[in-house]
């Protein structure tokens, strides 16, 4: 077996009908576009850190009175990618290590997939009190270009070379991690840069399509 570990992106890769869960939740909670754009640009220009960006986005939901149930109601509407469970089960049976490195939220995995399928999960965490009020969170150090760092950490945990790792993702924040994986797959892609760098581009929206390349 040439590859030993398969690492997935979450939003738009394992979970369908969302490009980024942040956008999906902002849309559902009517967070104004100009506010989102300002935070995004501040992050991209280096005026705020990822952790601060994370906090401002979560604060926007908290300030609108949104609680755990409101987030879950939106998340539960999202379908898994066609073939997702069958693909994960097949890969597990074949003996691959499975991982997620994502800039999404832990509650998306908990609600739609559970963590049982995965050996390693790197994702943002959001915290609630007993009444379901948002109390804060823990931003992932492994989003954007640092998704690549996340894959390095996971590979090291399992004593694997990066050449033995496969990455499957769909968007701009996957470009760096795709660049270091032994095999990179652009799946359901929205990013010409990712298509360009990926070893394989899969346009058919069915995750089982990846199995033929492993
Ligand atoms: Mg994605």
Short mmCIF file of N, CA, C and O in Angstrom, two decimals, residues 59-140:
data_model
loop_
_atom_site.label_atom_id
_atom_site.label_comp_id
_atom_site.label_asym_id
_atom_site.label_seq_id
_atom_site.Cartn_x
_atom_site.Cartn_y
_atom_site.Cartn_z
N UNK A 59 -18.52 36.01 18.16
CA UNK A 59 -19.20 37.11 18.87
C UNK A 59 -20.42 37.60 18.10
O UNK A 59 -21.44 37.95 18.69
N UNK A 60 -20.29 37.63 16.77
CA UNK A 60 -21.41 38.11 15.94
C UNK A 60 -22.65 37.24 16.15
O UNK A 60 -23.77 37.74 16.15
N UNK A 61 -22.45 35.95 16.35
CA UNK A 61 -23.60 35.05 16.60
C UNK A 61 -24.12 35.25 18.02
O UNK A 61 -25.32 35.29 18.25
N UNK A 62 -23.18 35.34 18.95
CA UNK A 62 -23.54 35.52 20.36
C UNK A 62 -24.36 36.82 20.53
O UNK A 62 -25.39 36.83 21.21
N UNK A 63 -23.89 37.88 19.88
CA UNK A 63 -24.56 39.18 19.98
C UNK A 63 -25.97 39.14 19.39
O UNK A 63 -26.83 39.93 19.77
N UNK A 64 -26.19 38.23 18.46
CA UNK A 64 -27.52 38.09 17.87
C UNK A 64 -28.38 37.09 18.65
O UNK A 64 -29.45 36.67 18.18
N UNK A 65 -27.89 36.70 19.82
CA UNK A 65 -28.68 35.81 20.69
C UNK A 65 -28.71 34.36 20.23
O UNK A 65 -29.57 33.59 20.67
N UNK A 66 -27.81 34.01 19.34
CA UNK A 66 -27.82 32.63 18.82
C UNK A 66 -27.18 31.69 19.82
O UNK A 66 -26.14 31.99 20.40
N UNK A 67 -27.83 30.55 19.98
CA UNK A 67 -27.35 29.56 20.94
C UNK A 67 -27.11 28.22 20.25
O UNK A 67 -27.35 28.09 19.05
N UNK A 68 -26.68 27.28 21.05
CA UNK A 68 -26.30 25.97 20.50
C UNK A 68 -27.38 25.39 19.58
O UNK A 68 -27.09 24.94 18.47
N UNK A 69 -28.63 25.43 20.03
CA UNK A 69 -29.72 24.85 19.23
C UNK A 69 -29.89 25.55 17.89
O UNK A 69 -30.27 24.93 16.90
N UNK A 70 -29.64 26.87 17.88
CA UNK A 70 -29.76 27.61 16.62
C UNK A 70 -28.68 27.16 15.63
O UNK A 70 -28.94 27.01 14.43
N UNK A 71 -27.48 26.96 16.14
CA UNK A 71 -26.40 26.48 15.27
C UNK A 71 -26.70 25.07 14.77
O UNK A 71 -26.57 24.78 13.58
N UNK A 72 -27.15 24.21 15.69
CA UNK A 72 -27.42 22.82 15.32
C UNK A 72 -28.55 22.72 14.30
O UNK A 72 -28.51 21.88 13.40
N UNK A 73 -29.55 23.60 14.43
CA UNK A 73 -30.68 23.57 13.48
C UNK A 73 -30.19 23.84 12.06
O UNK A 73 -30.69 23.24 11.10
N UNK A 74 -29.21 24.72 11.92
CA UNK A 74 -28.65 25.02 10.59
C UNK A 74 -27.80 23.85 10.11
O UNK A 74 -27.91 23.40 8.96
N UNK A 75 -26.96 23.36 11.01
CA UNK A 75 -26.02 22.30 10.63
C UNK A 75 -26.75 21.02 10.23
O UNK A 75 -26.37 20.34 9.28
N UNK A 76 -27.83 20.72 10.94
CA UNK A 76 -28.58 19.48 10.64
C UNK A 76 -29.20 19.48 9.25
O UNK A 76 -29.55 18.44 8.72
N UNK A 77 -29.36 20.68 8.67
CA UNK A 77 -29.91 20.77 7.31
C UNK A 77 -28.90 20.36 6.25
O UNK A 77 -29.26 20.15 5.08
N UNK A 78 -27.63 20.29 6.62
CA UNK A 78 -26.60 20.03 5.62
C UNK A 78 -26.47 18.53 5.37
O UNK A 78 -26.35 17.75 6.32
N UNK A 79 -26.48 18.13 4.11
CA UNK A 79 -26.29 16.71 3.81
C UNK A 79 -24.81 16.36 3.79
O UNK A 79 -23.96 17.22 3.51
N UNK A 80 -24.50 15.12 4.10
CA UNK A 80 -23.14 14.65 3.87
C UNK A 80 -22.91 14.56 2.35
O UNK A 80 -23.86 14.46 1.58
N UNK A 81 -21.66 14.60 1.96
CA UNK A 81 -21.33 14.43 0.55
C UNK A 81 -21.78 13.03 0.11
O UNK A 81 -21.59 12.07 0.87
N UNK A 82 -22.37 12.90 -1.07
CA UNK A 82 -22.72 11.55 -1.55
C UNK A 82 -21.51 10.62 -1.47
O UNK A 82 -20.40 10.99 -1.87
N UNK A 83 -21.74 9.44 -0.93
CA UNK A 83 -20.68 8.44 -0.83
C UNK A 83 -19.74 8.63 0.34
O UNK A 83 -18.80 7.84 0.49
N UNK A 84 -19.98 9.63 1.19
CA UNK A 84 -19.01 9.94 2.26
C UNK A 84 -18.83 8.76 3.23
O UNK A 84 -17.70 8.32 3.46
N UNK A 85 -19.93 8.26 3.77
CA UNK A 85 -19.82 7.21 4.79
C UNK A 85 -19.24 5.93 4.18
O UNK A 85 -18.37 5.29 4.76
N UNK A 86 -19.71 5.59 2.98
CA UNK A 86 -19.21 4.37 2.33
C UNK A 86 -17.71 4.49 2.06
O UNK A 86 -16.95 3.52 2.26
N UNK A 87 -17.27 5.66 1.67
CA UNK A 87 -15.84 5.89 1.41
C UNK A 87 -15.02 5.76 2.69
O UNK A 87 -13.99 5.08 2.72
N UNK A 88 -15.51 6.38 3.76
CA UNK A 88 -14.78 6.31 5.05
C UNK A 88 -14.73 4.86 5.54
O UNK A 88 -13.68 4.38 5.98
N UNK A 89 -15.86 4.16 5.46
CA UNK A 89 -15.91 2.75 5.91
C UNK A 89 -14.97 1.88 5.08
O UNK A 89 -14.26 1.03 5.62
N UNK A 90 -14.97 2.09 3.77
CA UNK A 90 -14.11 1.30 2.88
C UNK A 90 -12.64 1.53 3.21
O UNK A 90 -11.85 0.59 3.32
N UNK A 91 -12.28 2.80 3.37
CA UNK A 91 -10.88 3.14 3.64
C UNK A 91 -10.45 2.56 4.99
O UNK A 91 -9.33 2.05 5.14
N UNK A 92 -11.34 2.63 5.95
CA UNK A 92 -11.05 2.08 7.28
C UNK A 92 -10.82 0.57 7.18
O UNK A 92 -9.85 0.04 7.72
N UNK A 93 -11.72 -0.11 6.46
CA UNK A 93 -11.58 -1.57 6.29
C UNK A 93 -10.28 -1.92 5.58
O UNK A 93 -9.69 -2.97 5.82
N UNK A 94 -9.84 -1.03 4.70
CA UNK A 94 -8.61 -1.29 3.95
C UNK A 94 -7.36 -0.97 4.78
O UNK A 94 -6.24 -1.15 4.31
N UNK A 95 -7.58 -0.45 5.98
CA UNK A 95 -6.46 -0.25 6.90
C UNK A 95 -5.82 1.12 6.89
O UNK A 95 -4.77 1.32 7.52
N UNK A 96 -6.43 2.08 6.21
CA UNK A 96 -5.87 3.44 6.20
C UNK A 96 -6.15 4.15 7.52
O UNK A 96 -7.20 3.96 8.14
N UNK A 97 -5.22 4.99 7.93
CA UNK A 97 -5.49 5.97 8.98
C UNK A 97 -6.33 7.07 8.33
O UNK A 97 -6.10 7.43 7.17
N UNK A 98 -7.27 7.63 9.10
CA UNK A 98 -8.14 8.68 8.57
C UNK A 98 -8.05 9.93 9.44
O UNK A 98 -7.99 9.82 10.67
N UNK A 99 -8.05 11.08 8.80
CA UNK A 99 -7.92 12.34 9.54
C UNK A 99 -8.77 13.44 8.89
O UNK A 99 -9.11 13.37 7.72
N UNK A 100 -9.08 14.43 9.72
CA UNK A 100 -9.69 15.67 9.22
C UNK A 100 -8.78 16.83 9.64
O UNK A 100 -8.40 16.92 10.81
N UNK A 101 -8.45 17.70 8.70
CA UNK A 101 -7.82 18.98 9.02
C UNK A 101 -8.70 20.05 8.39
O UNK A 101 -8.80 20.13 7.16
N UNK A 102 -9.36 20.84 9.23
CA UNK A 102 -10.43 21.70 8.74
C UNK A 102 -10.51 23.01 9.50
O UNK A 102 -10.24 23.07 10.70
N UNK A 103 -10.94 24.04 8.82
CA UNK A 103 -11.22 25.33 9.46
C UNK A 103 -12.68 25.45 9.85
O UNK A 103 -13.15 26.54 10.19
N UNK A 104 -13.41 24.35 9.79
CA UNK A 104 -14.82 24.33 10.17
C UNK A 104 -14.94 24.29 11.70
O UNK A 104 -14.02 24.67 12.42
N UNK A 105 -16.07 23.82 12.19
CA UNK A 105 -16.34 23.77 13.63
C UNK A 105 -16.56 22.34 14.09
O UNK A 105 -17.16 21.53 13.36
N UNK A 106 -16.12 22.04 15.30
CA UNK A 106 -16.28 20.69 15.86
C UNK A 106 -17.73 20.21 15.85
O UNK A 106 -18.00 19.03 15.61
N UNK A 107 -18.68 21.13 16.07
CA UNK A 107 -20.08 20.70 16.15
C UNK A 107 -20.61 20.19 14.81
O UNK A 107 -21.58 19.45 14.77
N UNK A 108 -19.95 20.58 13.71
CA UNK A 108 -20.36 20.05 12.41
C UNK A 108 -20.02 18.56 12.34
O UNK A 108 -20.84 17.74 11.93
N UNK A 109 -18.83 18.22 12.78
CA UNK A 109 -18.41 16.81 12.78
C UNK A 109 -19.28 16.02 13.76
O UNK A 109 -19.80 14.95 13.43
N UNK A 110 -19.44 16.57 14.97
CA UNK A 110 -20.20 15.86 16.01
C UNK A 110 -21.64 15.60 15.55
O UNK A 110 -22.20 14.54 15.83
N UNK A 111 -22.23 16.57 14.86
CA UNK A 111 -23.63 16.47 14.46
C UNK A 111 -23.83 15.55 13.26
O UNK A 111 -24.78 14.77 13.21
N UNK A 112 -22.93 15.64 12.29
CA UNK A 112 -23.19 14.97 11.01
C UNK A 112 -22.41 13.67 10.82
O UNK A 112 -22.85 12.80 10.08
N UNK A 113 -21.27 13.55 11.46
CA UNK A 113 -20.38 12.41 11.19
C UNK A 113 -19.98 11.64 12.43
O UNK A 113 -19.80 10.43 12.38
N UNK A 114 -19.79 12.34 13.52
CA UNK A 114 -19.16 11.73 14.69
C UNK A 114 -17.66 11.61 14.45
O UNK A 114 -17.21 11.70 13.30
N UNK A 115 -16.92 11.43 15.51
CA UNK A 115 -15.46 11.39 15.37
C UNK A 115 -14.93 9.96 15.29
O UNK A 115 -13.73 9.75 15.11
N UNK A 116 -15.83 8.96 15.39
CA UNK A 116 -15.39 7.56 15.43
C UNK A 116 -14.62 7.12 14.19
O UNK A 116 -13.79 6.22 14.26
N UNK A 117 -14.93 7.72 13.07
CA UNK A 117 -14.28 7.33 11.83
C UNK A 117 -12.80 7.71 11.79
O UNK A 117 -12.05 7.20 10.98
N UNK A 118 -12.39 8.65 12.66
CA UNK A 118 -11.12 9.34 12.44
C UNK A 118 -10.10 9.09 13.55
O UNK A 118 -10.44 9.04 14.73
N UNK A 119 -8.84 8.96 13.12
CA UNK A 119 -7.73 8.83 14.06
C UNK A 119 -7.33 10.20 14.60
O UNK A 119 -6.90 10.31 15.74
N UNK A 120 -7.43 11.21 13.76
CA UNK A 120 -7.00 12.56 14.15
C UNK A 120 -7.97 13.57 13.56
O UNK A 120 -8.34 13.48 12.39
N UNK A 121 -8.35 14.55 14.40
CA UNK A 121 -9.24 15.62 13.95
C UNK A 121 -8.67 16.96 14.42
O UNK A 121 -8.52 17.18 15.63
N UNK A 122 -8.35 17.82 13.48
CA UNK A 122 -7.94 19.19 13.80
C UNK A 122 -9.00 20.14 13.25
O UNK A 122 -9.19 20.23 12.04
N UNK A 123 -9.67 20.85 14.16
CA UNK A 123 -10.79 21.71 13.76
C UNK A 123 -10.98 22.76 14.85
O UNK A 123 -10.48 22.61 15.96
N UNK A 124 -11.71 23.83 14.54
CA UNK A 124 -12.05 24.83 15.55
C UNK A 124 -13.06 24.26 16.55
O UNK A 124 -13.95 23.50 16.17
N UNK A 125 -12.93 24.70 17.79
CA UNK A 125 -13.89 24.28 18.82
C UNK A 125 -14.70 25.48 19.30
O UNK A 125 -14.16 26.57 19.49
N UNK A 126 -16.00 25.25 19.48
CA UNK A 126 -16.87 26.30 20.04
C UNK A 126 -17.46 25.76 21.33
O UNK A 126 -17.81 24.58 21.42
N UNK A 127 -17.53 26.64 22.34
CA UNK A 127 -17.98 26.21 23.67
C UNK A 127 -19.33 26.84 24.02
O UNK A 127 -19.60 27.99 23.66
N UNK A 128 -20.13 26.10 24.77
CA UNK A 128 -21.44 26.56 25.23
C UNK A 128 -21.58 26.28 26.72
O UNK A 128 -20.97 25.34 27.24
N UNK A 129 -22.41 27.09 27.39
CA UNK A 129 -22.72 26.76 28.78
C UNK A 129 -23.90 25.77 28.81
O UNK A 129 -24.41 25.37 27.75
N UNK A 130 -24.36 25.42 30.01
CA UNK A 130 -25.40 24.39 30.15
C UNK A 130 -26.70 24.82 29.47
O UNK A 130 -27.48 23.98 29.02
N UNK A 131 -26.93 26.13 29.38
CA UNK A 131 -28.16 26.63 28.75
C UNK A 131 -28.01 26.76 27.24
O UNK A 131 -28.96 27.14 26.54
N UNK A 132 -26.80 26.47 26.73
CA UNK A 132 -26.60 26.53 25.28
C UNK A 132 -26.09 27.87 24.78
O UNK A 132 -26.00 28.08 23.57
N UNK A 133 -25.78 28.78 25.70
CA UNK A 133 -25.22 30.07 25.27
C UNK A 133 -23.76 29.88 24.84
O UNK A 133 -23.03 29.12 25.47
N UNK A 134 -23.38 30.62 23.81
CA UNK A 134 -22.00 30.57 23.34
C UNK A 134 -21.11 31.25 24.39
O UNK A 134 -21.36 32.40 24.77
N UNK A 135 -20.11 30.54 24.85
CA UNK A 135 -19.22 31.13 25.86
C UNK A 135 -17.81 31.37 25.33
O UNK A 135 -16.99 31.98 26.01
N UNK A 136 -17.52 30.90 24.16
CA UNK A 136 -16.18 31.12 23.59
C UNK A 136 -15.79 29.97 22.70
O UNK A 136 -16.64 29.25 22.18
N UNK A 137 -14.49 29.81 22.56
CA UNK A 137 -14.03 28.73 21.69
C UNK A 137 -12.53 28.60 21.71
O UNK A 137 -11.84 29.34 22.43
N UNK A 138 -12.07 27.66 20.94
CA UNK A 138 -10.63 27.45 20.81
C UNK A 138 -10.31 27.36 19.32
O UNK A 138 -10.66 26.38 18.66
N UNK A 139 -9.66 28.40 18.79
CA UNK A 139 -9.37 28.39 17.36
C UNK A 139 -8.31 27.36 17.00
O UNK A 139 -7.37 27.15 17.76
N UNK A 140 -8.48 26.74 15.86
CA UNK A 140 -7.48 25.77 15.42
C UNK A 140 -6.21 26.50 14.95
O UNK A 140 -6.30 27.53 14.29
#
